[in-house]
JSON list of C-alpha atoms in Angstrom, two decimals:
[
{"chain": "A", "resi": 917, "resn": "MET", "atom": "CA", "xyz": [-6.76, 124.58, 178.76]},
{"chain": "A", "resi": 918, "resn": "GLY", "atom": "CA", "xyz": [-10.23, 123.39, 179.68]},
{"chain": "A", "resi": 919, "resn": "ARG", "atom": "CA", "xyz": [-11.20, 122.08, 176.27]},
{"chain": "A", "resi": 920, "resn": "ARG", "atom": "CA", "xyz": [-12.61, 118.57, 176.07]},
{"chain": "A", "resi": 921, "resn": "PHE", "atom": "CA", "xyz": [-12.37, 116.10, 173.21]},
{"chain": "A", "resi": 922, "resn": "VAL", "atom": "CA", "xyz": [-15.76, 115.49, 171.59]},
{"chain": "A", "resi": 923, "resn": "PHE", "atom": "CA", "xyz": [-16.02, 112.66, 169.09]},
{"chain": "A", "resi": 924, "resn": "ALA", "atom": "CA", "xyz": [-18.50, 113.69, 166.41]},
{"chain": "A", "resi": 925, "resn": "LEU", "atom": "CA", "xyz": [-19.41, 110.07, 165.64]},
{"chain": "A", "resi": 926, "resn": "GLN", "atom": "CA", "xyz": [-20.02, 108.99, 169.26]},
{"chain": "A", "resi": 927, "resn": "ALA", "atom": "CA", "xyz": [-23.66, 108.16, 168.45]},
{"chain": "A", "resi": 928, "resn": "VAL", "atom": "CA", "xyz": [-22.48, 105.84, 165.67]},
{"chain": "A", "resi": 929, "resn": "LEU", "atom": "CA", "xyz": [-19.99, 104.19, 168.04]},
{"chain": "A", "resi": 930, "resn": "ASP", "atom": "CA", "xyz": [-22.72, 103.74, 170.66]},
{"chain": "A", "resi": 931, "resn": "GLN", "atom": "CA", "xyz": [-24.99, 102.17, 168.05]},
{"chain": "A", "resi": 932, "resn": "ARG", "atom": "CA", "xyz": [-22.22, 99.81, 166.94]},
{"chain": "A", "resi": 933, "resn": "LEU", "atom": "CA", "xyz": [-21.62, 98.79, 170.57]},
{"chain": "A", "resi": 934, "resn": "ARG", "atom": "CA", "xyz": [-25.34, 98.06, 170.99]},
{"chain": "A", "resi": 935, "resn": "ALA", "atom": "CA", "xyz": [-25.36, 96.04, 167.76]},
{"chain": "A", "resi": 936, "resn": "GLU", "atom": "CA", "xyz": [-22.37, 94.03, 168.94]},
{"chain": "A", "resi": 937, "resn": "ARG", "atom": "CA", "xyz": [-23.97, 93.34, 172.34]},
{"chain": "A", "resi": 938, "resn": "GLU", "atom": "CA", "xyz": [-27.18, 92.28, 170.61]},
{"chain": "A", "resi": 939, "resn": "ALA", "atom": "CA", "xyz": [-25.20, 89.89, 168.36]},
{"chain": "A", "resi": 940, "resn": "GLN", "atom": "CA", "xyz": [-23.47, 88.48, 171.45]},
{"chain": "A", "resi": 941, "resn": "PHE", "atom": "CA", "xyz": [-26.85, 87.96, 173.11]},
{"chain": "A", "resi": 942, "resn": "VAL", "atom": "CA", "xyz": [-28.28, 86.19, 170.04]},
{"chain": "A", "resi": 943, "resn": "LEU", "atom": "CA", "xyz": [-25.22, 83.93, 169.85]},
{"chain": "A", "resi": 944, "resn": "ALA", "atom": "CA", "xyz": [-25.49, 83.11, 173.55]},
{"chain": "A", "resi": 945, "resn": "GLN", "atom": "CA", "xyz": [-29.18, 82.21, 173.17]},
{"chain": "A", "resi": 946, "resn": "VAL", "atom": "CA", "xyz": [-28.53, 79.88, 170.25]},
{"chain": "A", "resi": 947, "resn": "GLN", "atom": "CA", "xyz": [-25.58, 78.27, 172.05]},
{"chain": "A", "resi": 948, "resn": "GLN", "atom": "CA", "xyz": [-27.83, 77.76, 175.07]},
{"chain": "A", "resi": 949, "resn": "GLU", "atom": "CA", "xyz": [-30.34, 76.05, 172.80]},
{"chain": "A", "resi": 950, "resn": "ARG", "atom": "CA", "xyz": [-27.57, 73.80, 171.46]},
{"chain": "A", "resi": 951, "resn": "LEU", "atom": "CA", "xyz": [-26.55, 72.88, 175.00]},
{"chain": "A", "resi": 952, "resn": "GLY", "atom": "CA", "xyz": [-30.16, 71.95, 175.76]},
{"chain": "A", "resi": 953, "resn": "ILE", "atom": "CA", "xyz": [-30.37, 69.68, 172.72]},
{"chain": "A", "resi": 954, "resn": "GLU", "atom": "CA", "xyz": [-27.01, 68.09, 173.54]},
{"chain": "A", "resi": 955, "resn": "ALA", "atom": "CA", "xyz": [-28.18, 67.46, 177.11]},
{"chain": "A", "resi": 956, "resn": "GLU", "atom": "CA", "xyz": [-31.38, 65.92, 175.79]},
{"chain": "A", "resi": 957, "resn": "LEU", "atom": "CA", "xyz": [-29.36, 63.67, 173.44]},
{"chain": "A", "resi": 958, "resn": "SER", "atom": "CA", "xyz": [-27.13, 62.63, 176.33]},
{"chain": "A", "resi": 959, "resn": "ASP", "atom": "CA", "xyz": [-30.15, 61.79, 178.48]},
{"chain": "A", "resi": 960, "resn": "LEU", "atom": "CA", "xyz": [-31.62, 59.79, 175.62]},
{"chain": "A", "resi": 961, "resn": "ARG", "atom": "CA", "xyz": [-28.36, 57.83, 175.19]},
{"chain": "A", "resi": 962, "resn": "ASP", "atom": "CA", "xyz": [-28.30, 57.11, 178.93]},
{"chain": "A", "resi": 963, "resn": "ARG", "atom": "CA", "xyz": [-31.92, 55.93, 178.88]},
{"chain": "A", "resi": 964, "resn": "VAL", "atom": "CA", "xyz": [-31.28, 53.66, 175.87]},
{"chain": "A", "resi": 965, "resn": "ALA", "atom": "CA", "xyz": [-28.22, 52.17, 177.59]},
{"chain": "A", "resi": 966, "resn": "SER", "atom": "CA", "xyz": [-30.14, 51.50, 180.81]},
{"chain": "A", "resi": 967, "resn": "ASP", "atom": "CA", "xyz": [-33.09, 50.07, 178.85]},
{"chain": "A", "resi": 968, "resn": "ARG", "atom": "CA", "xyz": [-30.72, 47.74, 177.00]},
{"chain": "A", "resi": 969, "resn": "ALA", "atom": "CA", "xyz": [-29.17, 46.61, 180.26]},
{"chain": "A", "resi": 970, "resn": "ALA", "atom": "CA", "xyz": [-32.65, 45.95, 181.66]},
{"chain": "A", "resi": 971, "resn": "ALA", "atom": "CA", "xyz": [-33.61, 44.03, 178.50]},
{"chain": "A", "resi": 972, "resn": "ARG", "atom": "CA", "xyz": [-30.48, 41.88, 178.77]},
{"chain": "A", "resi": 973, "resn": "ALA", "atom": "CA", "xyz": [-31.38, 41.08, 182.36]},
{"chain": "A", "resi": 974, "resn": "MET", "atom": "CA", "xyz": [-34.86, 40.04, 181.27]},
{"chain": "A", "resi": 975, "resn": "MET", "atom": "CA", "xyz": [-33.45, 37.66, 178.65]},
{"chain": "A", "resi": 976, "resn": "VAL", "atom": "CA", "xyz": [-32.36, 35.16, 181.25]},
{"chain": "A", "resi": 977, "resn": "GLY", "atom": "CA", "xyz": [-34.55, 32.10, 181.37]},
{"chain": "A", "resi": 978, "resn": "ARG", "atom": "CA", "xyz": [-37.99, 32.47, 179.89]},
{"chain": "A", "resi": 979, "resn": "VAL", "atom": "CA", "xyz": [-38.34, 35.53, 177.60]},
{"chain": "A", "resi": 980, "resn": "SER", "atom": "CA", "xyz": [-41.64, 37.39, 177.38]},
{"chain": "A", "resi": 981, "resn": "SER", "atom": "CA", "xyz": [-42.50, 38.31, 173.81]},
{"chain": "A", "resi": 982, "resn": "THR", "atom": "CA", "xyz": [-44.55, 41.26, 175.04]},
{"chain": "A", "resi": 983, "resn": "ALA", "atom": "CA", "xyz": [-41.63, 42.68, 177.03]},
{"chain": "A", "resi": 984, "resn": "LEU", "atom": "CA", "xyz": [-39.31, 42.12, 174.06]},
{"chain": "A", "resi": 985, "resn": "ARG", "atom": "CA", "xyz": [-41.77, 43.83, 171.72]},
{"chain": "A", "resi": 986, "resn": "GLU", "atom": "CA", "xyz": [-42.07, 46.78, 174.14]},
{"chain": "A", "resi": 987, "resn": "HIS", "atom": "CA", "xyz": [-38.29, 47.02, 174.37]},
{"chain": "A", "resi": 988, "resn": "VAL", "atom": "CA", "xyz": [-37.87, 47.08, 170.57]},
{"chain": "A", "resi": 989, "resn": "ALA", "atom": "CA", "xyz": [-40.65, 49.66, 170.23]},
{"chain": "A", "resi": 990, "resn": "GLY", "atom": "CA", "xyz": [-38.94, 51.79, 172.89]},
{"chain": "A", "resi": 991, "resn": "GLU", "atom": "CA", "xyz": [-35.61, 51.57, 171.08]},
{"chain": "A", "resi": 992, "resn": "LEU", "atom": "CA", "xyz": [-37.25, 52.49, 167.77]},
{"chain": "A", "resi": 993, "resn": "GLY", "atom": "CA", "xyz": [-38.91, 55.48, 169.44]},
{"chain": "A", "resi": 994, "resn": "ALA", "atom": "CA", "xyz": [-35.62, 56.51, 171.01]},
{"chain": "A", "resi": 995, "resn": "ASP", "atom": "CA", "xyz": [-33.91, 56.15, 167.65]},
{"chain": "A", "resi": 996, "resn": "ARG", "atom": "CA", "xyz": [-36.53, 58.38, 165.98]},
{"chain": "A", "resi": 997, "resn": "ARG", "atom": "CA", "xyz": [-36.15, 60.93, 168.77]},
{"chain": "A", "resi": 998, "resn": "ALA", "atom": "CA", "xyz": [-32.34, 60.86, 168.45]},
{"chain": "A", "resi": 999, "resn": "ARG", "atom": "CA", "xyz": [-32.59, 61.44, 164.69]},
{"chain": "A", "resi": 1000, "resn": "ALA", "atom": "CA", "xyz": [-34.98, 64.34, 165.22]},
{"chain": "A", "resi": 1001, "resn": "LEU", "atom": "CA", "xyz": [-32.64, 65.84, 167.82]},
{"chain": "A", "resi": 1002, "resn": "ALA", "atom": "CA", "xyz": [-29.67, 65.42, 165.48]},
{"chain": "A", "resi": 1003, "resn": "LEU", "atom": "CA", "xyz": [-31.54, 67.29, 162.73]},
{"chain": "A", "resi": 1004, "resn": "LYS", "atom": "CA", "xyz": [-32.51, 69.98, 165.20]},
{"chain": "A", "resi": 1005, "resn": "LEU", "atom": "CA", "xyz": [-28.89, 70.19, 166.35]},
{"chain": "A", "resi": 1006, "resn": "ALA", "atom": "CA", "xyz": [-27.70, 70.62, 162.76]},
{"chain": "A", "resi": 1007, "resn": "GLY", "atom": "CA", "xyz": [-30.17, 73.48, 162.29]},
{"chain": "A", "resi": 1008, "resn": "VAL", "atom": "CA", "xyz": [-29.02, 75.10, 165.51]},
{"chain": "A", "resi": 1009, "resn": "GLN", "atom": "CA", "xyz": [-25.40, 74.74, 164.42]},
{"chain": "A", "resi": 1010, "resn": "LYS", "atom": "CA", "xyz": [-26.22, 76.64, 161.22]},
{"chain": "A", "resi": 1011, "resn": "ARG", "atom": "CA", "xyz": [-27.84, 79.37, 163.32]},
{"chain": "A", "resi": 1012, "resn": "ILE", "atom": "CA", "xyz": [-24.74, 79.46, 165.55]},
{"chain": "A", "resi": 1013, "resn": "ASP", "atom": "CA", "xyz": [-22.51, 79.86, 162.49]},
{"chain": "A", "resi": 1014, "resn": "SER", "atom": "CA", "xyz": [-24.75, 82.65, 161.22]},
{"chain": "A", "resi": 1015, "resn": "ALA", "atom": "CA", "xyz": [-24.79, 84.36, 164.63]},
{"chain": "A", "resi": 1016, "resn": "ARG", "atom": "CA", "xyz": [-20.99, 84.14, 164.83]},
{"chain": "A", "resi": 1017, "resn": "THR", "atom": "CA", "xyz": [-20.70, 85.74, 161.40]},
{"chain": "A", "resi": 1018, "resn": "LEU", "atom": "CA", "xyz": [-23.01, 88.56, 162.48]},
{"chain": "A", "resi": 1019, "resn": "LEU", "atom": "CA", "xyz": [-21.04, 89.02, 165.70]},
{"chain": "A", "resi": 1020, "resn": "ARG", "atom": "CA", "xyz": [-17.76, 89.11, 163.79]},
{"chain": "A", "resi": 1021, "resn": "ARG", "atom": "CA", "xyz": [-19.19, 91.70, 161.39]},
{"chain": "A", "resi": 1022, "resn": "ALA", "atom": "CA", "xyz": [-20.53, 93.83, 164.26]},
{"chain": "A", "resi": 1023, "resn": "SER", "atom": "CA", "xyz": [-17.17, 93.64, 166.05]},
{"chain": "A", "resi": 1024, "resn": "VAL", "atom": "CA", "xyz": [-15.28, 94.71, 162.93]},
{"chain": "A", "resi": 1025, "resn": "GLN", "atom": "CA", "xyz": [-17.64, 97.64, 162.42]},
{"chain": "A", "resi": 1026, "resn": "ARG", "atom": "CA", "xyz": [-17.29, 98.74, 166.06]},
{"chain": "A", "resi": 1027, "resn": "GLU", "atom": "CA", "xyz": [-13.51, 98.41, 165.96]},
{"chain": "A", "resi": 1028, "resn": "ALA", "atom": "CA", "xyz": [-13.36, 100.53, 162.79]},
{"chain": "A", "resi": 1029, "resn": "ILE", "atom": "CA", "xyz": [-15.21, 103.37, 164.50]},
{"chain": "A", "resi": 1030, "resn": "GLU", "atom": "CA", "xyz": [-13.05, 102.97, 167.63]},
{"chain": "A", "resi": 1031, "resn": "ARG", "atom": "CA", "xyz": [-9.87, 103.21, 165.54]},
{"chain": "A", "resi": 1032, "resn": "LEU", "atom": "CA", "xyz": [-11.27, 106.33, 163.87]},
{"chain": "A", "resi": 1033, "resn": "ARG", "atom": "CA", "xyz": [-12.05, 107.76, 167.32]},
{"chain": "A", "resi": 1034, "resn": "GLU", "atom": "CA", "xyz": [-8.49, 107.03, 168.48]},
{"chain": "A", "resi": 1035, "resn": "ARG", "atom": "CA", "xyz": [-7.00, 108.71, 165.39]},
{"chain": "A", "resi": 1036, "resn": "ARG", "atom": "CA", "xyz": [-9.20, 111.75, 165.83]},
{"chain": "A", "resi": 1037, "resn": "TYR", "atom": "CA", "xyz": [-8.34, 111.90, 169.54]},
{"chain": "A", "resi": 1038, "resn": "GLU", "atom": "CA", "xyz": [-4.61, 111.78, 168.75]},
{"chain": "A", "resi": 1039, "resn": "ALA", "atom": "CA", "xyz": [-5.05, 114.52, 166.13]},
{"chain": "A", "resi": 1040, "resn": "TRP", "atom": "CA", "xyz": [-6.97, 116.58, 168.67]},
{"chain": "A", "resi": 1041, "resn": "ARG", "atom": "CA", "xyz": [-4.24, 116.08, 171.28]},
{"chain": "A", "resi": 1042, "resn": "GLU", "atom": "CA", "xyz": [-1.58, 117.10, 168.79]},
{"chain": "A", "resi": 1043, "resn": "ALA", "atom": "CA", "xyz": [-3.58, 120.21, 167.88]},
{"chain": "A", "resi": 1044, "resn": "GLN", "atom": "CA", "xyz": [-3.97, 121.01, 171.59]},
{"chain": "A", "resi": 1045, "resn": "ALA", "atom": "CA", "xyz": [-0.24, 120.63, 172.15]},
{"chain": "A", "resi": 1046, "resn": "LYS", "atom": "CA", "xyz": [0.50, 122.80, 169.12]},
{"chain": "A", "resi": 1047, "resn": "ASP", "atom": "CA", "xyz": [-1.92, 125.50, 170.34]},
{"chain": "A", "resi": 1048, "resn": "GLU", "atom": "CA", "xyz": [-0.35, 125.42, 173.79]},
{"chain": "A", "resi": 1049, "resn": "GLN", "atom": "CA", "xyz": [3.11, 125.71, 172.29]},
{"chain": "A", "resi": 1050, "resn": "LEU", "atom": "CA", "xyz": [2.03, 128.68, 170.15]},
{"chain": "A", "resi": 1051, "resn": "GLU", "atom": "CA", "xyz": [0.57, 130.38, 173.22]},
{"chain": "A", "resi": 1052, "resn": "LEU", "atom": "CA", "xyz": [3.79, 129.76, 175.14]},
{"chain": "A", "resi": 1053, "resn": "ASP", "atom": "CA", "xyz": [5.82, 131.13, 172.22]},
{"chain": "A", "resi": 1054, "resn": "ASP", "atom": "CA", "xyz": [3.63, 134.25, 172.13]},
{"chain": "A", "resi": 1055, "resn": "LEU", "atom": "CA", "xyz": [4.11, 134.73, 175.87]},
{"chain": "A", "resi": 1056, "resn": "MET", "atom": "CA", "xyz": [7.86, 134.34, 175.51]},
{"chain": "A", "resi": 1057, "resn": "VAL", "atom": "CA", "xyz": [7.95, 136.89, 172.67]},
{"chain": "A", "resi": 1058, "resn": "MET", "atom": "CA", "xyz": [5.88, 139.33, 174.71]},
{"chain": "A", "resi": 1059, "resn": "ARG", "atom": "CA", "xyz": [8.10, 138.79, 177.75]},
{"chain": "A", "resi": 1060, "resn": "ALA", "atom": "CA", "xyz": [11.22, 139.31, 175.63]},
{"chain": "A", "resi": 1061, "resn": "GLY", "atom": "CA", "xyz": [9.68, 142.47, 174.18]},
{"chain": "A", "resi": 1062, "resn": "LEU", "atom": "CA", "xyz": [8.90, 143.79, 177.65]},
{"chain": "A", "resi": 1063, "resn": "ARG", "atom": "CA", "xyz": [12.45, 143.08, 178.82]},
{"chain": "A", "resi": 1064, "resn": "SER", "atom": "CA", "xyz": [14.02, 144.76, 175.80]},
{"chain": "A", "resi": 1065, "resn": "GLY", "atom": "CA", "xyz": [11.71, 147.73, 176.40]},
{"chain": "A", "resi": 1066, "resn": "GLU", "atom": "CA", "xyz": [12.87, 147.92, 180.02]},
{"chain": "A", "resi": 1067, "resn": "HIS", "atom": "CA", "xyz": [16.55, 147.83, 178.95]},
{"chain": "A", "resi": 1068, "resn": "GLY", "atom": "CA", "xyz": [16.00, 150.49, 176.30]},
{"chain": "A", "resi": 1069, "resn": "ALA", "atom": "CA", "xyz": [14.41, 152.83, 178.86]},
{"chain": "A", "resi": 1070, "resn": "GLU", "atom": "CA", "xyz": [17.40, 152.53, 181.19]},
{"chain": "A", "resi": 1071, "resn": "GLU", "atom": "CA", "xyz": [19.93, 153.69, 178.63]}
]
């Protein structure tokens, strides 16, 4: 039999796949943003550590009040920047959580349509097998009828 399975809701399944891919893309973008902020925080920590080491080295012997004031101002600026980055990171984390929820929802919706497609495909296959069996049964009955007709003509 040359019949092909056609899923009536294929357009819905395609749309759900697109929605899931879009949710994956959004999540990836927000995670990339988080990685950028984390890298910036790491760089800031490294700069603060190196600035502190440089300040300690300057504290040997005579200490310049100007250099000390500049160092403290730099640390205060770095602290403000770190706090701002931490707030930004918290906001990004909320967006990540939201994007994950949307992705989970999109995946569940896609999987529901895929399960429906699988059930309909199995029902279609069973119907095809049943039709084929009925056709074979009809052929066997016709063949048996032809044979009995041949035997009846010989007698």
